[in-house]
Coordinates of C-alpha atoms in Angstrom, one line a residue:
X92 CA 65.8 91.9 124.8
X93 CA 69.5 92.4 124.8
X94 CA 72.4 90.2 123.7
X95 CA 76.0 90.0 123.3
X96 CA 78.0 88.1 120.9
X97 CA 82.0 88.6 120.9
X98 CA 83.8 87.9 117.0
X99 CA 86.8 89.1 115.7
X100 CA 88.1 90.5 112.3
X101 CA 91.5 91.0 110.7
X102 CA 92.7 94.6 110.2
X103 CA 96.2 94.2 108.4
X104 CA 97.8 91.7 109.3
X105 CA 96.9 92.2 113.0
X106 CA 92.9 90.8 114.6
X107 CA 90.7 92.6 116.7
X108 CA 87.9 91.5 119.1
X109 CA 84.4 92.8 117.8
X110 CA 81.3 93.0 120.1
X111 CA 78.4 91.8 118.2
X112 CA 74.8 93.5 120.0
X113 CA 71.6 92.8 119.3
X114 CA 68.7 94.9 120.6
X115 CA 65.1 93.0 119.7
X116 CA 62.2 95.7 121.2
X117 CA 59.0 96.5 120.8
X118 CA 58.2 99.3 117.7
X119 CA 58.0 99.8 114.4
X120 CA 59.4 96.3 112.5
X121 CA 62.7 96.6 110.9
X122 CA 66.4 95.5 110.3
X123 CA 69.4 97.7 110.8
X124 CA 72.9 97.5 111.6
X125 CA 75.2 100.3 112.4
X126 CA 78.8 100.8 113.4
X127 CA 80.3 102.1 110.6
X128 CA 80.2 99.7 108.1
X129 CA 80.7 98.8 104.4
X130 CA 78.0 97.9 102.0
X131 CA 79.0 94.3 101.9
X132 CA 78.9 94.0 105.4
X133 CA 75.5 95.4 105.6
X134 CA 74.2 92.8 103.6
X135 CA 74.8 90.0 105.9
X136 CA 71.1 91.0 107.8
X137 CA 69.4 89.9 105.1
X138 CA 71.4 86.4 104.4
X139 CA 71.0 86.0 108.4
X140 CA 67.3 87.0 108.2
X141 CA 66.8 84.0 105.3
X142 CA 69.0 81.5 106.9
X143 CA 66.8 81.8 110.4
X144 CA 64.1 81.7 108.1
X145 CA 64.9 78.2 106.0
X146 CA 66.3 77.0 109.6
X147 CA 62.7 77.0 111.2
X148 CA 63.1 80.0 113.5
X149 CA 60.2 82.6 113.5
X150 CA 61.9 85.8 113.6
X151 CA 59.2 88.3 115.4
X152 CA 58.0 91.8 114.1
X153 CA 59.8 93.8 115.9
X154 CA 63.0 96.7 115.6
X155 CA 66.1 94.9 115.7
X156 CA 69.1 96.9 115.9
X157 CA 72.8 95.2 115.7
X158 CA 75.8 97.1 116.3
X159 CA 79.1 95.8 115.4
X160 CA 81.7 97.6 117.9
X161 CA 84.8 99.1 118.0
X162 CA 82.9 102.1 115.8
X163 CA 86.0 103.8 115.2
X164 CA 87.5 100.7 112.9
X165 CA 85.6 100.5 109.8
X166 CA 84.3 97.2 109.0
X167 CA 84.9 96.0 105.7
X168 CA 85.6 92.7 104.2
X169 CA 84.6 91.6 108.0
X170 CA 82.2 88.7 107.6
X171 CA 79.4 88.4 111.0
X172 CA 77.2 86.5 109.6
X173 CA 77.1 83.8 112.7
X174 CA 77.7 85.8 115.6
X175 CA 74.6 88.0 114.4
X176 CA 72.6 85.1 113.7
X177 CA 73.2 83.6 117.3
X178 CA 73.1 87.3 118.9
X179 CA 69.3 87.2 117.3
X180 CA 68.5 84.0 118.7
X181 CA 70.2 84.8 122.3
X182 CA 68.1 88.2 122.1
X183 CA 64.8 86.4 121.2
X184 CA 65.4 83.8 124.5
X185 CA 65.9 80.8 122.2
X186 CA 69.8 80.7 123.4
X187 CA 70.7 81.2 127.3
X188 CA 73.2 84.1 128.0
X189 CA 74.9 82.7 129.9
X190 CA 75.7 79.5 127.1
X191 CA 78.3 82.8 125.2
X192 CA 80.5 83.1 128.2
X193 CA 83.9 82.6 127.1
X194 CA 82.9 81.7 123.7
X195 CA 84.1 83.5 120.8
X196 CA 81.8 82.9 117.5
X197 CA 83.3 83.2 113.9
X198 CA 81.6 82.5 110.2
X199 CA 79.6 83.3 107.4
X200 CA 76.4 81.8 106.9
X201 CA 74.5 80.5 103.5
X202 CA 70.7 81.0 103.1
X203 CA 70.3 77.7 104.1
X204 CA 71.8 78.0 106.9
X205 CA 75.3 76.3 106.1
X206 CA 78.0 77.8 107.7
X207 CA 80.8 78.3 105.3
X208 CA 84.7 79.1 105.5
X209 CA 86.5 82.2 105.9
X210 CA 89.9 84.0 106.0
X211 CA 92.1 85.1 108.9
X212 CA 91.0 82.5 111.2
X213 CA 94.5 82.3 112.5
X214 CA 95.2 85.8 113.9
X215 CA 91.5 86.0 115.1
X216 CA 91.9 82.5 117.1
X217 CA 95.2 83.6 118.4
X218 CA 93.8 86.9 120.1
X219 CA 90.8 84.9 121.0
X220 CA 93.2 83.0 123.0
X221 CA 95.4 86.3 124.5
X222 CA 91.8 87.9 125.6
X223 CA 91.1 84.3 127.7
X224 CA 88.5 82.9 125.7
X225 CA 87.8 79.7 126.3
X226 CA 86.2 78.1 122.9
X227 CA 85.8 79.1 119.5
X228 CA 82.7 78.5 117.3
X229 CA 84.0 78.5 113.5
X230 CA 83.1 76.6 110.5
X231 CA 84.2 73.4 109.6
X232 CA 86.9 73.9 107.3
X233 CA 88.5 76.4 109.1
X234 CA 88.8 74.1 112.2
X235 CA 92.0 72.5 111.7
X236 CA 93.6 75.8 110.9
X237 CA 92.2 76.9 114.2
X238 CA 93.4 73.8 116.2
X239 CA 97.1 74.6 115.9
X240 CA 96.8 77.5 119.1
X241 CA 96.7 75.4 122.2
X242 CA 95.3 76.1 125.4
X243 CA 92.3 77.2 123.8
X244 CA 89.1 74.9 122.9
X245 CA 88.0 74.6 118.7
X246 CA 84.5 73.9 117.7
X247 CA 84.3 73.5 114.2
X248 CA 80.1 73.4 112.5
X249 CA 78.7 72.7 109.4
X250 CA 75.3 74.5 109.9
X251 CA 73.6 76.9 112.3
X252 CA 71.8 74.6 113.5
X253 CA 75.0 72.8 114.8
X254 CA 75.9 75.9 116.6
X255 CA 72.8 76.6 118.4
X256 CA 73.1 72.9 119.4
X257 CA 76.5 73.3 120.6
X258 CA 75.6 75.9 122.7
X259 CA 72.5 74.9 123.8
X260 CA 74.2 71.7 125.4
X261 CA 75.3 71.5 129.1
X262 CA 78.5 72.4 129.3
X263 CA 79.9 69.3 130.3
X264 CA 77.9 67.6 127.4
X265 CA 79.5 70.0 124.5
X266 CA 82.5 67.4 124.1
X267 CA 80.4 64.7 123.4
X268 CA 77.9 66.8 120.9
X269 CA 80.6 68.0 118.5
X270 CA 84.6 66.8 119.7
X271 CA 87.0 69.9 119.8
X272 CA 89.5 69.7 116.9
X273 CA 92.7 68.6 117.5
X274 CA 96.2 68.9 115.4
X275 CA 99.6 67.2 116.0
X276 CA 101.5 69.9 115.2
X277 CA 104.6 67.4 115.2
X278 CA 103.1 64.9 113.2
X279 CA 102.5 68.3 110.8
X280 CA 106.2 69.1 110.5
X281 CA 107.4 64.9 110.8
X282 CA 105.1 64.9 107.4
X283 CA 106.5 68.1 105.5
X284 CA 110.0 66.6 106.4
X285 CA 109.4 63.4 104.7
X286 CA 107.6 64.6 101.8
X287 CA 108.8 64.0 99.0
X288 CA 109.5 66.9 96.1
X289 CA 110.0 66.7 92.6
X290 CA 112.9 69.2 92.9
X291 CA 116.8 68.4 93.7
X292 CA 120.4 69.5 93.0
X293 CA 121.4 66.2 91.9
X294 CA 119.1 67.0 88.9
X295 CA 121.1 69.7 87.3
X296 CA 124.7 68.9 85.5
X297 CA 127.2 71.3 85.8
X298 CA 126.8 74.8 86.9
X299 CA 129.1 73.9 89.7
X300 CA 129.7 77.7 90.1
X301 CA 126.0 78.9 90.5
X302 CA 125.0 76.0 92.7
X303 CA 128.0 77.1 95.2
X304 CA 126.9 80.5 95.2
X305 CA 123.1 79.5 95.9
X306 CA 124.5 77.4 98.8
X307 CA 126.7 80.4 100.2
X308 CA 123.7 82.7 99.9
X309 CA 121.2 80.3 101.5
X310 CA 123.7 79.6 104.4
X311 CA 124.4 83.8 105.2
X312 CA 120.4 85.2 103.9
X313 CA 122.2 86.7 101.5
X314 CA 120.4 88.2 98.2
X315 CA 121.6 86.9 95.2
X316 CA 122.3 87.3 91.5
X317 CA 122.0 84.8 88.5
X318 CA 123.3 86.5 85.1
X319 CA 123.5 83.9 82.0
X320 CA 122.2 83.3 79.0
X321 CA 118.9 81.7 78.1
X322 CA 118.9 77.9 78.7
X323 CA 122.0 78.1 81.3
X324 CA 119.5 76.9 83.8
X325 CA 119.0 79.7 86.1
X326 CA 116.0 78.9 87.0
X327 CA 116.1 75.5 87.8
X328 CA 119.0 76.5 90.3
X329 CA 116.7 79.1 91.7
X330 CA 113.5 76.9 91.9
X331 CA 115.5 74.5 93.9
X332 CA 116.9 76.7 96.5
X333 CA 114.2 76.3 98.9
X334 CA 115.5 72.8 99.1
X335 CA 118.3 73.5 101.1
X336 CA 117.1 76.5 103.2
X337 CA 116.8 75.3 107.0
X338 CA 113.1 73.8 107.5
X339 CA 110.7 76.6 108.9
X340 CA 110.3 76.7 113.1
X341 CA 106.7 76.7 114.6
X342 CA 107.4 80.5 115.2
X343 CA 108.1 81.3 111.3
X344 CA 105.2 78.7 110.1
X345 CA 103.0 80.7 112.4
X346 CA 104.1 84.0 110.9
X347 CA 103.5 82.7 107.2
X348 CA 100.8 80.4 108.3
X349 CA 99.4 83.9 109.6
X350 CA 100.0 85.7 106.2
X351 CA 98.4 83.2 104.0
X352 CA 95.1 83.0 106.1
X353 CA 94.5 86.4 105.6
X354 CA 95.1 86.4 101.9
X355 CA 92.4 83.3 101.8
X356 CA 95.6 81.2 100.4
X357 CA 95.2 78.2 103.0
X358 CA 93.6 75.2 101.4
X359 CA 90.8 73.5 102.1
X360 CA 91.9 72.0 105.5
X361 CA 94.8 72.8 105.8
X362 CA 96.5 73.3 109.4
X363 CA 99.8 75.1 108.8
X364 CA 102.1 76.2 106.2
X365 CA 105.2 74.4 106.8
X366 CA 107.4 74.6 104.0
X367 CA 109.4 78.1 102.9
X368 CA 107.7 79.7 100.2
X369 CA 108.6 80.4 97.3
X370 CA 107.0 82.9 94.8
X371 CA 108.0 83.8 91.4
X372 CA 106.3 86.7 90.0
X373 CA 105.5 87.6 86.4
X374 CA 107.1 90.8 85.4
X375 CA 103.6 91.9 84.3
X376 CA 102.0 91.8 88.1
X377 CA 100.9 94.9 89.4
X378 CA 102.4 97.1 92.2
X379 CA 99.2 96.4 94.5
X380 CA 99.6 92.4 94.1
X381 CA 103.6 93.0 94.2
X382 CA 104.0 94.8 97.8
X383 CA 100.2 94.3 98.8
X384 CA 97.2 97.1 99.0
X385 CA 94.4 97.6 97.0
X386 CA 90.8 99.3 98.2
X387 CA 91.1 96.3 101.0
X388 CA 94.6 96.1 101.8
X389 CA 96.1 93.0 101.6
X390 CA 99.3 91.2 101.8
X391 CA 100.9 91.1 98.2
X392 CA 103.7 88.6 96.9
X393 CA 106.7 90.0 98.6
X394 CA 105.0 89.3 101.6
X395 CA 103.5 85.9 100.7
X396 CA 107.4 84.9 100.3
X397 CA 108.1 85.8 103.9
X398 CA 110.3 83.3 105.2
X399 CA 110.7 82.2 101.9
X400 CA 112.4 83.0 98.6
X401 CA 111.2 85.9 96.2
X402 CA 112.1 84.9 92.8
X403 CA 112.3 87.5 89.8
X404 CA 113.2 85.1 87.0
X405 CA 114.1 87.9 83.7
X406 CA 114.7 90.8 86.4
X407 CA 115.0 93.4 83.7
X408 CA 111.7 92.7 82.3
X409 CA 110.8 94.1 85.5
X410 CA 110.0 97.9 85.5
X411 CA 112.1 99.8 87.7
X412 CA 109.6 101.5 89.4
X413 CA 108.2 98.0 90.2
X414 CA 111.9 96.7 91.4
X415 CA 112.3 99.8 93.7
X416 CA 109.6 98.9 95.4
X417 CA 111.5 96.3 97.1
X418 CA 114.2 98.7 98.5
X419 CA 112.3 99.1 101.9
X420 CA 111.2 96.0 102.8
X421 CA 114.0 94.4 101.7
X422 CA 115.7 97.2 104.4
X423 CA 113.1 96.9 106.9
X424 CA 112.1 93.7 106.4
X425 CA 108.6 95.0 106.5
X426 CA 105.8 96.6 104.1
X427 CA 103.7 99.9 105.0
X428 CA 101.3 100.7 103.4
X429 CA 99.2 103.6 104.6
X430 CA 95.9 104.7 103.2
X431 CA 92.7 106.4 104.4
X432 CA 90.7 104.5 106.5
X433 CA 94.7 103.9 109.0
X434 CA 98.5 101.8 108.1
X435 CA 98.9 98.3 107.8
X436 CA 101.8 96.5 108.3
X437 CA 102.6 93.5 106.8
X438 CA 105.9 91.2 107.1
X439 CA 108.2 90.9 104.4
X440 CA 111.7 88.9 105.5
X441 CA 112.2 87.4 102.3
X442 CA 115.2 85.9 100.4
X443 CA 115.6 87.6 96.7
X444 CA 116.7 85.5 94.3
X445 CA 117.0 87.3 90.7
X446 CA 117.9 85.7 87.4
X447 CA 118.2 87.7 83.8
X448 CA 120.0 87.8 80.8
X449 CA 122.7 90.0 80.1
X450 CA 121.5 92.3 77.1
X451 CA 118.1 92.1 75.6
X452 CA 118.8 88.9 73.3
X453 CA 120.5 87.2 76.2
X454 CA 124.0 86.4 74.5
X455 CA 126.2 89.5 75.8
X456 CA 129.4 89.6 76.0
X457 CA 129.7 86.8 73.1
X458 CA 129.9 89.5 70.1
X459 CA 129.4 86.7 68.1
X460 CA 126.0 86.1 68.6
X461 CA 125.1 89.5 70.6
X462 CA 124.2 92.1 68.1
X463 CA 122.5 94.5 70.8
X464 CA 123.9 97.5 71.0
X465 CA 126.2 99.2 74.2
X466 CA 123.0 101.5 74.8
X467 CA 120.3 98.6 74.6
X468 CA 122.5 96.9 77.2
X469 CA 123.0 99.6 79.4
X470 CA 119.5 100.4 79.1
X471 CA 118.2 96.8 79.4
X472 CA 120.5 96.5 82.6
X473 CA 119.6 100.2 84.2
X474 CA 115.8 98.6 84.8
X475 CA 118.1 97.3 88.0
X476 CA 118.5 99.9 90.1
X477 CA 122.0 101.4 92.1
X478 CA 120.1 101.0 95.2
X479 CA 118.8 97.6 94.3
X480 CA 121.9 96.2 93.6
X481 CA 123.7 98.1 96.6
X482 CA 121.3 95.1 98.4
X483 CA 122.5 92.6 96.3
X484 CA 125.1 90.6 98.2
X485 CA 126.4 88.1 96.0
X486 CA 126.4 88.2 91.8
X487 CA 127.5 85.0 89.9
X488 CA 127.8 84.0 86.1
X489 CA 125.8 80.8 84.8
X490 CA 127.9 80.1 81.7
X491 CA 126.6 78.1 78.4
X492 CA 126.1 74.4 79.5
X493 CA 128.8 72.6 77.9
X494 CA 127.2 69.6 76.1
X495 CA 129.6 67.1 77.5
X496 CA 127.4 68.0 81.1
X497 CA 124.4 66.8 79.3
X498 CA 125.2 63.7 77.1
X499 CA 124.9 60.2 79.3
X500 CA 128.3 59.5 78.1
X501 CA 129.7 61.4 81.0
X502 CA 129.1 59.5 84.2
X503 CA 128.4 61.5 87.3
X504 CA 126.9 61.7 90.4
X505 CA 125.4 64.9 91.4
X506 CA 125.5 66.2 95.0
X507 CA 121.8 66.1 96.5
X508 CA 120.2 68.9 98.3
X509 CA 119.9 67.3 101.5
X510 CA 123.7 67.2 101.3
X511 CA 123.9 70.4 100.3
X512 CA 121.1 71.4 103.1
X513 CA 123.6 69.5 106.0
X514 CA 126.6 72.3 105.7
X515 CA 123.7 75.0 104.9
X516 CA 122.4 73.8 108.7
X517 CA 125.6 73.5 110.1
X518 CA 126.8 77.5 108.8
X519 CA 123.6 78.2 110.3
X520 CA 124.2 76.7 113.7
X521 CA 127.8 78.4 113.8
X522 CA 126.0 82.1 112.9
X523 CA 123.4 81.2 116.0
X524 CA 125.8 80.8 118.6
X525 CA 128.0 83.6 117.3
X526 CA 125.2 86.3 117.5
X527 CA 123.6 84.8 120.6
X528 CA 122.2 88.0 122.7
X529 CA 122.2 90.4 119.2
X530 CA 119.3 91.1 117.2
X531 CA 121.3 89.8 114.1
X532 CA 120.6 86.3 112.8
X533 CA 122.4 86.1 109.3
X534 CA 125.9 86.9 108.5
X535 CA 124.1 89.2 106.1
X536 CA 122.4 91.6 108.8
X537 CA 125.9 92.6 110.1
X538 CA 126.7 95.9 110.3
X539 CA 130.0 97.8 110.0
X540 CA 130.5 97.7 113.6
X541 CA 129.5 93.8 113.7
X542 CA 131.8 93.5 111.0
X543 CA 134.7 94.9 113.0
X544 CA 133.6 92.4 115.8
X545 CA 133.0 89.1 114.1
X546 CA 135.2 89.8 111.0
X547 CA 138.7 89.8 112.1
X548 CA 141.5 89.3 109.6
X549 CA 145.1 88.8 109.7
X550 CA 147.4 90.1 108.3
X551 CA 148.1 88.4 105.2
X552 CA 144.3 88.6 104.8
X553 CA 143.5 92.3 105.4
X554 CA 146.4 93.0 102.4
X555 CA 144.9 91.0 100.4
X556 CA 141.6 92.9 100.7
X557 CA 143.6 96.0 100.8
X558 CA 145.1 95.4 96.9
X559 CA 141.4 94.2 96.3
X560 CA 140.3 97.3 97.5
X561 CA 142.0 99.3 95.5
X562 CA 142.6 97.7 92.2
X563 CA 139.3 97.4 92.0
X564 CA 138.2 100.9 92.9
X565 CA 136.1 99.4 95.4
X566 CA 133.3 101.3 97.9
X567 CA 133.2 100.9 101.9
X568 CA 129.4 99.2 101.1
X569 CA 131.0 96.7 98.5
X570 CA 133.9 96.5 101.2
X571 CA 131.9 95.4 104.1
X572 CA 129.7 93.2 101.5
X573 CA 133.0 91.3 100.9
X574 CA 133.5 91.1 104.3
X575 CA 129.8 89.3 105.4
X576 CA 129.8 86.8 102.4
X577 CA 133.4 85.6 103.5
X578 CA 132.6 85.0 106.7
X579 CA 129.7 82.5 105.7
X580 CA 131.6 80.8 103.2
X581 CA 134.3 80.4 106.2
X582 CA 131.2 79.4 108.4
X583 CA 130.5 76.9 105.8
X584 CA 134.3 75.6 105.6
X585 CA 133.3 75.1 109.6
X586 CA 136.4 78.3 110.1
X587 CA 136.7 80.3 113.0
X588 CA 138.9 82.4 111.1
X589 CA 138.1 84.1 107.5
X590 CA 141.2 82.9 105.2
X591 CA 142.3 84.1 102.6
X592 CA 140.7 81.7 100.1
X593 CA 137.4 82.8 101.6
X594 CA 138.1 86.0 100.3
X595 CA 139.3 85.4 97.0
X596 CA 135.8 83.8 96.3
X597 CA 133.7 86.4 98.0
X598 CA 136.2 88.6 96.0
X599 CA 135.0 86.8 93.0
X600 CA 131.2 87.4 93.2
X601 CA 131.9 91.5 93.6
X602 CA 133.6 90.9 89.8
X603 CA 130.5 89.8 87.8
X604 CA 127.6 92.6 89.1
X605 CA 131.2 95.3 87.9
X606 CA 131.4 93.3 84.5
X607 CA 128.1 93.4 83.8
X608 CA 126.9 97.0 85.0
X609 CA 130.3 99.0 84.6
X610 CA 129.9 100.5 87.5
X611 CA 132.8 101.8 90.0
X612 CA 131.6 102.3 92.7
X613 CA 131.6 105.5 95.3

């Protein structure tokens, strides 16, 4: 007899459906599966073949071929345990056909029959829904993960034997044999919103500098800078930027939510991701784990921050090879990687956030405690790229912590980041109506023509920028990068026009990246 079981698999970042057939005939006994496969996959017959086994089903002697379909896809990392396991029994009469209809069937099976979790259960459910299936069989812990696409029905089992069950039931019975899973997706969100975090602005004294430059970049997307010495507390500014970034839509926790089930980063039960991310790489990680790949492609850290905030605490310690990596999808906003068996795409609209010394022992320009020399600076500082820092929107100096900003004899009151977050919001709201019907969404993603449209100066400002311009030997890319990170910090000020104290400040973070790097500009 003849059966067909539909599944689906993640290629990328992207799902396919996959037909699951199952031919049980007369002829010599045997087990084989084709349609071009890997080795691992392979060996689900024989887990399926034990878990019918310990489950009480007599498998007959007979040929039993399974093809997994589309053949031109290869079929690795794919688990099919289930749907095979269910194809036999449909094939052998113990399950009616007519029970599959509209029902999609996803998980990997123990020997003793326990149906266990699995990654990508997101993208797969969410093509399940786009092809009109109706329910989808998956296991347990994968369920509420599942739950979050509507319009489509969630079945979540703990053992074959729950499956076969399930779909051995009338149809108007099922509901009452195992509930479908259900999520508040509100009550998600209501949650992440009130949850509390160990991380605020009001925590850090001084650095009243940096933290208006973090604020500034978080309001415009723009990429940004920390250069200090150690202990200035670079880090703690960075680790806390994700505190005032605008709280994810369902659209953008779908997209990381999407990401991270394919990686196998979701935890146990978990629905959706619905806080930004943010990752902070150690300078030792590997290209493949940096921008994604390996002999089964997957998503690496740059796209794990998507959404999010990419942090590169001690950017130098970074090789440069490494650091370029990041010039295309930081362009694109997108990773391709392209190998062998076809391309895969994966997201990558991230935030960068780098921190570093200035000089190898950290204390440059303070000749006093710096003993590097000019060539271990310049070598230290050359790991950074021309190209990366051509990216690089905003550079600001995080000076020694005076001690008066530490002692308790100083009383102050330190603004929070849900203060901080309100004119982040509100700078966001003012760039949303302004490129309403554009593709741009950030003050940053102008270009020189939006620049010319949204950026219009008078005339005490455009001479200003002029003297700028020129004293400070100036290219058109720093130019329009002046430009971009004025008009947020007017969007910020709630101005329609950029002033010119707007661009004194934006003025001010082209100064330190020149300082630092020597560089003029062409």
């Amino acid at each position: 007899m003849f059966s067909s079981v539909v599944s689906g698999a993640v290629h990328g970042i992207s799902s396919y459906l996959m037909q699951v057939e199952v031919d049980v005939s007369s002829g010599l006994p045997g087990f084989n599966m084709v349609g071009f496969m890997s080795g691992e996959v392979r060996e689900a017959g024989e887990r399926v073949r034990v878990a019918l086994k310990n489950m009480g089903y007599v498998i007959p002697a007979s040929k039993i071929t399974i093809n997994l379909s589309p053949a031109d896809i290869k079929k690795e990392n794919v688990i099919v345990d289930l749907p095979v396991a269910i194809g036999i029994l449909t094939a052998m009469g113990e399950i009616r056909e007519e029970s599959l209809s509209g029902v999609m069937i996803l998980g990997e099976l123990g020997l003793d029959g326990e149906v266990k979790r699995i990654n990508g259960t997101l993208p797969i459910v969410i093509k399940a829904r786009e092809a009109g299936f109706s329910t989808v069989i998956l296991p347990k812990e994968n369920a509420r993960e599942g739950a979050v696409i509507d319009g489509i029905r969630i079945i979540g089992v703990e053992s074959l034997q729950e499956a076969v069950a399930y779909l051995d039931a009338p149809p108007d019975q099922r509901d009452n044999l195992i509930s479908p899973t259900r999520v508040d997706i509100e009550e998600l969100f209501r949650r992440s919103e009130y949850e509390e975090t160990s991380l605020d602005f009001a925590d850090i004294n001084g650095q009243a500098a940096v933290k208006r430059a973090v604020e500034i970049a978080a309001a415009g997307f723009h990429h940004i800078l920390i250069v200090g010495p150690p202990g200035a507390g670079k880090s703690m500014v960075a680790k806390r930027m994700p505190t005032i970034l605008p709280p994810l839509s369902l659209k953008e926790s779908l997209e990381v939510s999407t990401i991270y089930s394919v990686a196998g980063m979701m935890g146990e039960n978990d629905a959706l991701i619905t806080k930004r991310p943010f990752m902070s790489p150690h300078h030792l990680i590997t290209e493949n784990a940096l921008v994604g790949g390996g002999s089964i492609p997957r998503p690496g850290v740059i796209s794990l921050s998507h959404r999010g905030v990419l942090f590169l605490d001690e950017m130098p310690e970074f090789p440069r090879s490494k650091l370029d990596l990041l010039r295309q999808p930081i362009e694109d906003r997108k990773v391709n990687i392209v190998r062998s068996r076809g391309k895969f795409t994966y997201p990558a609209d991230f935030q960068l956030v780098g921190a570093l010394n200035p000089c190898p022992c950290g204390y440059y320009p303070d000749r006093n405690r710096c003993k590097c020399t000019p060539n271990e600076i310049r070598r230290y500082l050359g790991h950074i790229s021309g190209p990366i820092l051509d990216r690089i929107d905003i550079c600001v100096e995080a000076p020694r912590v005076d001690i008066s900003d530490l002692t308790e004899k100083t009383k102050r009151v330190n603004e929070s980041s849900a203060s901080i977050r309100k004119r982040v919001l509100a700078a966001r709201k003012l760039q949303e109506e302004r490129f309403k019907g554009t593709e741009i969404r950030f003050n940053s993603e102008m270009t020189p023509t939006d620049i010319k449209k949204f950026c219009r100066l008078g005339i005490q400002e455009e001479s200003f920028l002029e003297n700028a311009f020129c004293s400070m030997e100036l290219s058109a890319r720093a130019y329009h990068k002046i430009l971009r990170v004025a008009r947020t910090i007017a969007d910020i000020d709630q101005s329609q026009d950029i002033k010119k104290i707007h661009l004194m400040e934006a003025v001010g973070y082209r100064m330190t990246d020149g300082k630092y790097w020597h560089q003029n500009e062409e």
